[in-house]
mmCIF file of C-alpha atoms in Angstrom:
data_model
loop_
_atom_site.group_PDB
_atom_site.id
_atom_site.type_symbol
_atom_site.label_atom_id
_atom_site.label_comp_id
_atom_site.label_asym_id
_atom_site.label_seq_id
_atom_site.Cartn_x
_atom_site.Cartn_y
_atom_site.Cartn_z
ATOM 1 C CA MET E 1 -10.705 -5.119 15.598
ATOM 2 C CA SER E 2 -12.744 -7.696 14.109
ATOM 3 C CA GLN E 3 -11.287 -11.311 14.238
ATOM 4 C CA GLY E 4 -9.639 -12.916 10.993
ATOM 5 C CA VAL E 5 -7.714 -10.251 9.958
ATOM 6 C CA ILE E 6 -4.181 -11.483 8.441
ATOM 7 C CA ALA E 7 -1.424 -8.625 7.870
ATOM 8 C CA VAL E 8 0.434 -10.042 4.784
ATOM 9 C CA ILE E 9 3.946 -8.877 3.811
ATOM 10 C CA PRO E 10 5.041 -9.222 0.259
ATOM 11 C CA ALA E 11 8.622 -9.195 -0.008
ATOM 12 C CA ARG E 12 10.615 -10.009 -3.261
ATOM 13 C CA TYR E 13 14.295 -10.281 -3.271
ATOM 14 C CA ALA E 14 14.566 -8.179 -6.916
ATOM 15 C CA SER E 15 14.880 -4.729 -6.773
ATOM 16 C CA SER E 16 15.774 -2.532 -9.758
ATOM 17 C CA ARG E 17 16.980 0.309 -7.615
ATOM 18 C CA LEU E 18 18.156 -1.756 -4.372
ATOM 19 C CA PRO E 19 18.868 -5.497 -5.067
ATOM 20 C CA GLY E 20 18.006 -7.461 -2.142
ATOM 21 C CA LYS E 21 16.082 -4.566 -0.422
ATOM 22 C CA PRO E 22 14.114 -6.775 2.175
ATOM 23 C CA LEU E 23 17.469 -7.888 3.807
ATOM 24 C CA LEU E 24 19.366 -4.665 4.064
ATOM 25 C CA GLU E 25 20.182 -4.007 7.627
ATOM 26 C CA ILE E 26 18.671 -1.237 9.419
ATOM 27 C CA ALA E 27 20.146 -1.127 13.364
ATOM 28 C CA GLY E 28 21.345 -4.466 13.009
ATOM 29 C CA GLU E 29 18.315 -6.517 11.470
ATOM 30 C CA PRO E 30 16.767 -7.142 8.055
ATOM 31 C CA MET E 31 14.249 -4.261 6.841
ATOM 32 C CA VAL E 32 11.508 -7.167 6.379
ATOM 33 C CA VAL E 33 12.137 -8.163 9.976
ATOM 34 C CA ARG E 34 11.502 -4.499 10.896
ATOM 35 C CA VAL E 35 8.282 -4.436 8.909
ATOM 36 C CA TRP E 36 7.233 -7.681 10.733
ATOM 37 C CA ARG E 37 7.759 -6.358 14.121
ATOM 38 C CA GLN E 38 5.592 -3.176 13.225
ATOM 39 C CA ALA E 39 2.870 -5.632 11.708
ATOM 40 C CA ARG E 40 2.893 -7.529 14.900
ATOM 41 C CA ALA E 41 2.369 -4.502 16.807
ATOM 42 C CA SER E 42 -0.990 -3.925 15.497
ATOM 43 C CA GLY E 43 -4.286 -5.875 16.065
ATOM 44 C CA ALA E 44 -3.884 -8.415 13.380
ATOM 45 C CA ASP E 45 -4.448 -11.937 14.374
ATOM 46 C CA ARG E 46 -1.597 -13.265 12.304
ATOM 47 C CA VAL E 47 1.310 -11.862 10.424
ATOM 48 C CA VAL E 48 2.860 -13.752 7.562
ATOM 49 C CA VAL E 49 5.645 -12.459 5.151
ATOM 50 C CA ALA E 50 5.329 -13.822 1.441
ATOM 51 C CA THR E 51 8.362 -14.259 -0.455
ATOM 52 C CA ASP E 52 9.947 -15.903 -3.369
ATOM 53 C CA ASP E 53 13.096 -16.265 -1.870
ATOM 54 C CA ALA E 54 14.579 -18.706 0.865
ATOM 55 C CA ARG E 55 16.939 -16.094 2.324
ATOM 56 C CA ILE E 56 14.124 -13.742 3.038
ATOM 57 C CA ARG E 57 12.065 -16.930 4.407
ATOM 58 C CA ASP E 58 14.941 -17.891 6.607
ATOM 59 C CA ALA E 59 15.769 -14.141 7.774
ATOM 60 C CA VAL E 60 12.104 -14.011 9.136
ATOM 61 C CA GLU E 61 12.175 -17.403 10.498
ATOM 62 C CA ALA E 62 15.152 -16.953 12.660
ATOM 63 C CA ALA E 63 13.692 -14.009 13.860
ATOM 64 C CA GLY E 64 10.712 -15.810 15.131
ATOM 65 C CA GLY E 65 8.319 -14.749 12.411
ATOM 66 C CA GLU E 66 6.031 -16.771 9.990
ATOM 67 C CA ALA E 67 7.001 -16.975 6.093
ATOM 68 C CA LEU E 68 5.384 -18.568 3.153
ATOM 69 C CA MET E 69 7.019 -19.504 0.159
ATOM 70 C CA THR E 70 5.221 -18.257 -3.205
ATOM 71 C CA ARG E 71 5.545 -18.190 -6.815
ATOM 72 C CA ALA E 72 8.134 -15.720 -8.255
ATOM 73 C CA ASP E 73 6.097 -14.798 -11.023
ATOM 74 C CA HIS E 74 3.457 -12.550 -9.621
ATOM 75 C CA PRO E 75 2.564 -9.466 -11.475
ATOM 76 C CA SER E 76 1.752 -7.773 -8.259
ATOM 77 C CA GLY E 77 1.766 -7.911 -4.628
ATOM 78 C CA THR E 78 -2.485 -8.372 -4.750
ATOM 79 C CA ASP E 79 -1.877 -11.376 -7.040
ATOM 80 C CA ARG E 80 0.640 -12.739 -4.068
ATOM 81 C CA LEU E 81 -1.812 -12.058 -1.515
ATOM 82 C CA ALA E 82 -4.237 -14.105 -3.444
ATOM 83 C CA GLU E 83 -1.928 -17.096 -3.385
ATOM 84 C CA VAL E 84 -1.210 -16.685 0.300
ATOM 85 C CA ALA E 85 -5.290 -16.712 1.094
ATOM 86 C CA ASP E 86 -5.509 -20.194 -0.732
ATOM 87 C CA ALA E 87 -2.136 -21.727 0.798
ATOM 88 C CA LEU E 88 -3.590 -20.600 4.495
ATOM 89 C CA GLY E 89 -7.102 -21.918 3.597
ATOM 90 C CA LEU E 90 -8.834 -18.745 4.358
ATOM 91 C CA GLY E 91 -12.447 -18.430 4.149
ATOM 92 C CA ASP E 92 -14.185 -15.854 1.939
ATOM 93 C CA GLU E 93 -14.474 -13.376 4.801
ATOM 94 C CA ALA E 94 -11.074 -13.621 6.138
ATOM 95 C CA ILE E 95 -9.326 -9.970 5.738
ATOM 96 C CA LEU E 96 -5.902 -9.657 4.489
ATOM 97 C CA VAL E 97 -4.016 -6.343 4.774
ATOM 98 C CA ASN E 98 -1.124 -6.029 2.466
ATOM 99 C CA VAL E 99 1.631 -4.455 4.654
ATOM 100 C CA GLN E 100 4.550 -2.989 2.146
ATOM 101 C CA GLY E 101 8.059 -4.872 2.721
ATOM 102 C CA ASP E 102 9.777 -1.446 2.231
ATOM 103 C CA GLU E 103 8.140 0.420 5.047
ATOM 104 C CA PRO E 104 9.885 -0.205 8.292
ATOM 105 C CA LEU E 105 8.191 2.817 10.080
ATOM 106 C CA LEU E 106 4.583 2.152 9.336
ATOM 107 C CA PRO E 107 2.519 2.872 12.215
ATOM 108 C CA PRO E 108 0.859 -0.462 13.346
ATOM 109 C CA ALA E 109 -2.282 1.632 14.120
ATOM 110 C CA LEU E 110 -2.802 2.086 10.404
ATOM 111 C CA ILE E 111 -3.086 -1.618 9.692
ATOM 112 C CA ASP E 112 -5.810 -1.553 12.319
ATOM 113 C CA GLN E 113 -7.595 1.409 10.729
ATOM 114 C CA VAL E 114 -7.759 0.020 7.159
ATOM 115 C CA ALA E 115 -8.790 -3.722 8.487
ATOM 116 C CA GLN E 116 -11.262 -2.103 10.442
ATOM 117 C CA ARG E 117 -12.571 0.354 7.857
ATOM 118 C CA LEU E 118 -13.366 -2.738 5.725
ATOM 119 C CA ALA E 119 -14.919 -4.642 8.261
ATOM 120 C CA ASP E 120 -17.343 -2.059 8.741
ATOM 121 C CA ASP E 121 -18.809 -2.052 5.313
ATOM 122 C CA ASP E 122 -19.365 -5.436 3.699
ATOM 123 C CA THR E 123 -20.343 -3.787 0.392
ATOM 124 C CA ALA E 124 -16.715 -2.889 -0.682
ATOM 125 C CA ALA E 125 -14.136 -5.011 -2.093
ATOM 126 C CA MET E 126 -11.256 -3.165 -0.665
ATOM 127 C CA ALA E 127 -10.224 -0.309 1.716
ATOM 128 C CA THR E 128 -6.958 1.930 1.580
ATOM 129 C CA LEU E 129 -5.852 5.245 3.377
ATOM 130 C CA ALA E 130 -5.038 8.656 2.267
ATOM 131 C CA GLU E 131 -3.720 11.902 3.517
ATOM 132 C CA PRO E 132 -3.952 15.506 2.525
ATOM 133 C CA ILE E 133 -1.600 17.151 0.294
ATOM 134 C CA HIS E 134 -0.677 20.463 1.242
ATOM 135 C CA ASP E 135 2.190 21.592 -1.365
ATOM 136 C CA VAL E 136 1.837 21.868 -5.102
ATOM 137 C CA GLU E 137 5.474 20.177 -5.585
ATOM 138 C CA THR E 138 3.959 16.908 -4.062
ATOM 139 C CA LEU E 139 0.903 17.215 -6.068
ATOM 140 C CA PHE E 140 2.761 17.189 -9.323
ATOM 141 C CA ASN E 141 5.194 14.744 -8.597
ATOM 142 C CA PRO E 142 4.263 11.448 -10.681
ATOM 143 C CA ASN E 143 5.763 9.278 -8.310
ATOM 144 C CA VAL E 144 2.759 10.555 -5.620
ATOM 145 C CA VAL E 145 -0.232 8.873 -6.261
ATOM 146 C CA LYS E 146 -3.584 10.930 -6.016
ATOM 147 C CA VAL E 147 -6.838 9.565 -5.342
ATOM 148 C CA VAL E 148 -10.394 11.486 -5.427
ATOM 149 C CA ARG E 149 -13.428 10.250 -3.503
ATOM 150 C CA ASP E 150 -16.866 10.429 -3.773
ATOM 151 C CA LEU E 151 -19.200 11.748 -0.890
ATOM 152 C CA SER E 152 -19.187 8.468 0.899
ATOM 153 C CA GLY E 153 -15.750 8.155 0.937
ATOM 154 C CA ALA E 154 -15.164 5.439 -1.978
ATOM 155 C CA ALA E 155 -12.634 6.085 -4.646
ATOM 156 C CA LEU E 156 -13.563 7.564 -7.875
ATOM 157 C CA TYR E 157 -10.103 7.373 -9.458
ATOM 158 C CA PHE E 158 -6.458 7.045 -8.549
ATOM 159 C CA SER E 159 -3.885 8.617 -10.805
ATOM 160 C CA ARG E 160 -0.178 10.092 -11.066
ATOM 161 C CA ALA E 161 -1.548 13.144 -12.413
ATOM 162 C CA PRO E 162 -2.368 16.086 -10.259
ATOM 163 C CA LEU E 163 -5.958 15.366 -9.471
ATOM 164 C CA PRO E 164 -8.611 17.161 -9.150
ATOM 165 C CA TRP E 165 -7.601 19.903 -11.699
ATOM 166 C CA ASP E 166 -7.902 23.721 -9.891
ATOM 167 C CA ARG E 167 -8.864 25.279 -13.277
ATOM 168 C CA GLU E 168 -9.232 28.741 -11.849
ATOM 169 C CA ALA E 169 -5.815 28.524 -9.942
ATOM 170 C CA TRP E 170 -3.803 26.547 -12.409
ATOM 171 C CA ASP E 171 -4.857 28.130 -15.889
ATOM 172 C CA ARG E 172 -2.467 30.955 -14.973
ATOM 173 C CA GLU E 173 1.135 31.240 -15.474
ATOM 174 C CA SER E 174 2.179 31.072 -11.861
ATOM 175 C CA ARG E 175 0.702 28.532 -9.469
ATOM 176 C CA PRO E 176 0.551 28.868 -5.723
ATOM 177 C CA GLU E 177 3.148 26.877 -3.767
ATOM 178 C CA ARG E 178 0.622 25.965 -1.036
ATOM 179 C CA LEU E 179 -2.653 24.284 -1.154
ATOM 180 C CA SER E 180 -5.674 26.061 0.160
ATOM 181 C CA SER E 181 -7.762 22.929 0.913
ATOM 182 C CA ASP E 182 -7.831 19.449 1.648
ATOM 183 C CA ALA E 183 -9.399 18.308 -1.522
ATOM 184 C CA TRP E 184 -6.231 16.691 -2.747
ATOM 185 C CA LEU E 185 -5.204 13.794 -1.246
ATOM 186 C CA ARG E 186 -2.117 11.471 -1.550
ATOM 187 C CA HIS E 187 -2.800 7.819 -1.466
ATOM 188 C CA ILE E 188 -1.159 5.643 1.052
ATOM 189 C CA GLY E 189 -0.253 2.213 -0.345
ATOM 190 C CA LEU E 190 -1.884 0.103 2.521
ATOM 191 C CA TYR E 191 -4.609 -2.063 1.226
ATOM 192 C CA ALA E 192 -7.284 -4.469 3.081
ATOM 193 C CA TYR E 193 -9.044 -6.962 1.021
ATOM 194 C CA ARG E 194 -11.455 -9.765 1.741
ATOM 195 C CA ALA E 195 -10.423 -12.962 0.533
ATOM 196 C CA ARG E 196 -13.403 -13.736 -1.803
ATOM 197 C CA PHE E 197 -12.333 -10.559 -3.779
ATOM 198 C CA LEU E 198 -8.435 -11.622 -3.997
ATOM 199 C CA ARG E 199 -9.777 -14.904 -5.860
ATOM 200 C CA ASP E 200 -11.646 -12.936 -8.166
ATOM 201 C CA TYR E 201 -8.893 -10.275 -8.825
ATOM 202 C CA ARG E 202 -6.467 -12.886 -9.939
ATOM 203 C CA ASP E 203 -8.631 -14.276 -12.446
ATOM 204 C CA TRP E 204 -9.038 -10.658 -13.960
ATOM 205 C CA ARG E 205 -6.624 -9.485 -16.990
ATOM 206 C CA PRO E 206 -4.953 -6.292 -16.166
ATOM 207 C CA THR E 207 -6.965 -3.247 -17.501
ATOM 208 C CA PRO E 208 -6.264 -0.531 -19.832
ATOM 209 C CA LEU E 209 -6.207 2.138 -17.147
ATOM 210 C CA GLU E 210 -3.997 -0.194 -14.768
ATOM 211 C CA GLN E 211 -1.639 -0.722 -17.724
ATOM 212 C CA LEU E 212 -1.448 3.301 -18.228
ATOM 213 C CA GLU E 213 -1.029 4.559 -14.713
ATOM 214 C CA GLN E 214 0.681 1.407 -13.780
ATOM 215 C CA LEU E 215 -1.556 1.259 -10.674
ATOM 216 C CA GLU E 216 -3.144 -2.090 -9.780
ATOM 217 C CA GLN E 217 -6.004 -0.915 -7.904
ATOM 218 C CA LEU E 218 -7.494 0.292 -10.824
ATOM 219 C CA ARG E 219 -8.330 -3.487 -12.121
ATOM 220 C CA ALA E 220 -10.603 -3.456 -9.357
ATOM 221 C CA LEU E 221 -12.244 -0.026 -10.175
ATOM 222 C CA GLN E 222 -12.827 -1.045 -13.720
ATOM 223 C CA HIS E 223 -14.039 -4.248 -12.756
ATOM 224 C CA GLY E 224 -16.996 -2.177 -10.850
ATOM 225 C CA ARG E 225 -15.765 -2.862 -7.316
ATOM 226 C CA ARG E 226 -15.871 -0.118 -4.471
ATOM 227 C CA ILE E 227 -12.625 0.666 -2.875
ATOM 228 C CA LEU E 228 -13.167 2.750 0.657
ATOM 229 C CA VAL E 229 -10.541 5.441 1.569
ATOM 230 C CA ALA E 230 -10.382 6.468 4.792
ATOM 231 C CA LEU E 231 -8.057 9.409 5.894
ATOM 232 C CA SER E 232 -5.217 8.335 8.049
ATOM 233 C CA ARG E 233 -5.214 8.852 11.683
ATOM 234 C CA GLU E 234 -1.486 9.030 11.833
ATOM 235 C CA PRO E 235 1.322 10.578 9.702
ATOM 236 C CA HIS E 236 2.426 7.891 7.118
ATOM 237 C CA PRO E 237 6.289 7.929 7.042
ATOM 238 C CA ALA E 238 7.712 7.364 3.602
ATOM 239 C CA GLY E 239 9.228 3.927 2.624
ATOM 240 C CA VAL E 240 12.381 2.923 1.047
ATOM 241 C CA ASP E 241 12.921 3.113 -2.614
ATOM 242 C CA THR E 242 16.355 4.429 -2.853
ATOM 243 C CA ALA E 243 19.853 4.420 -1.184
ATOM 244 C CA GLU E 244 18.906 7.969 0.126
ATOM 245 C CA ASP E 245 15.619 6.711 1.857
ATOM 246 C CA LEU E 246 17.896 3.673 3.242
ATOM 247 C CA ALA E 247 20.356 6.096 4.767
ATOM 248 C CA ARG E 248 17.470 8.533 6.171
ATOM 249 C CA VAL E 249 15.458 5.619 7.752
ATOM 250 C CA ARG E 250 18.681 4.338 9.218
ATOM 251 C CA ALA E 251 19.687 7.427 10.500
ATOM 252 C CA LEU E 252 16.140 8.102 12.215
ATOM 253 C CA VAL E 253 16.251 4.668 13.606
ATOM 254 C CA ALA E 254 19.487 5.264 15.045
ATOM 255 C CA GLY E 255 18.516 8.647 16.385
ATOM 256 C CA GLN E 256 15.855 6.723 18.586
ATOM 257 C CA GLY E 257 18.290 4.242 19.942
ATOM 258 C CA GLY E 258 17.177 1.690 17.283
ATOM 259 C CA GLN E 259 13.454 1.693 17.772
ATOM 260 C CA ALA E 260 11.330 2.649 15.147
#
């Protein structure tokens, strides 16, 4: 693992589905603390929780973690990371990994993988991960973000639509339940950025494709920046978006004796 890797966990208190989500308990501790512990088990040189709420900061610090208060009006997690890069005085070549605050089961190895992928290619602005989609129901789910890549592994496009389109199979009345190849990829929302890119990103206005799809990474693509997409080396567990997700994660952790 290269030096200068900082894992940043953006954690907002507000949530339309689960208010106060970062502080909801899993096996006796706040979700954001469990995410912090997973990130601490990676090879990152530093792990910081970036929040707009003092209650989240206090919970992280009580567990021995580092938390940074940031503005409440950031339109995206990427914009919040740009503030973190400045607040920490990071050099342009420092690598920041955006770790979602609602993924308490995230394998630490994936943090290392995405950071190393970016470190290995200084022509890219960002790196992220993906995994194959094998069932048509997932492919056609608009809540699942799909990505298509070029032959070098860089992103061509991200979409909520089922991309690429199999004209031969899907123009017929019936569609197969299973997909026959690894051509379809589910995007995993784990990003690595260089600090210099984040400083550019925050000065760009949201782009038309970003606004249509509600996908902030499209802002980088529309500005001509290269995004590397590596295939995840480990399965990526689903995060917590709903009360049902929370119950599922709580049951899974309880079954493992409190260990994620």
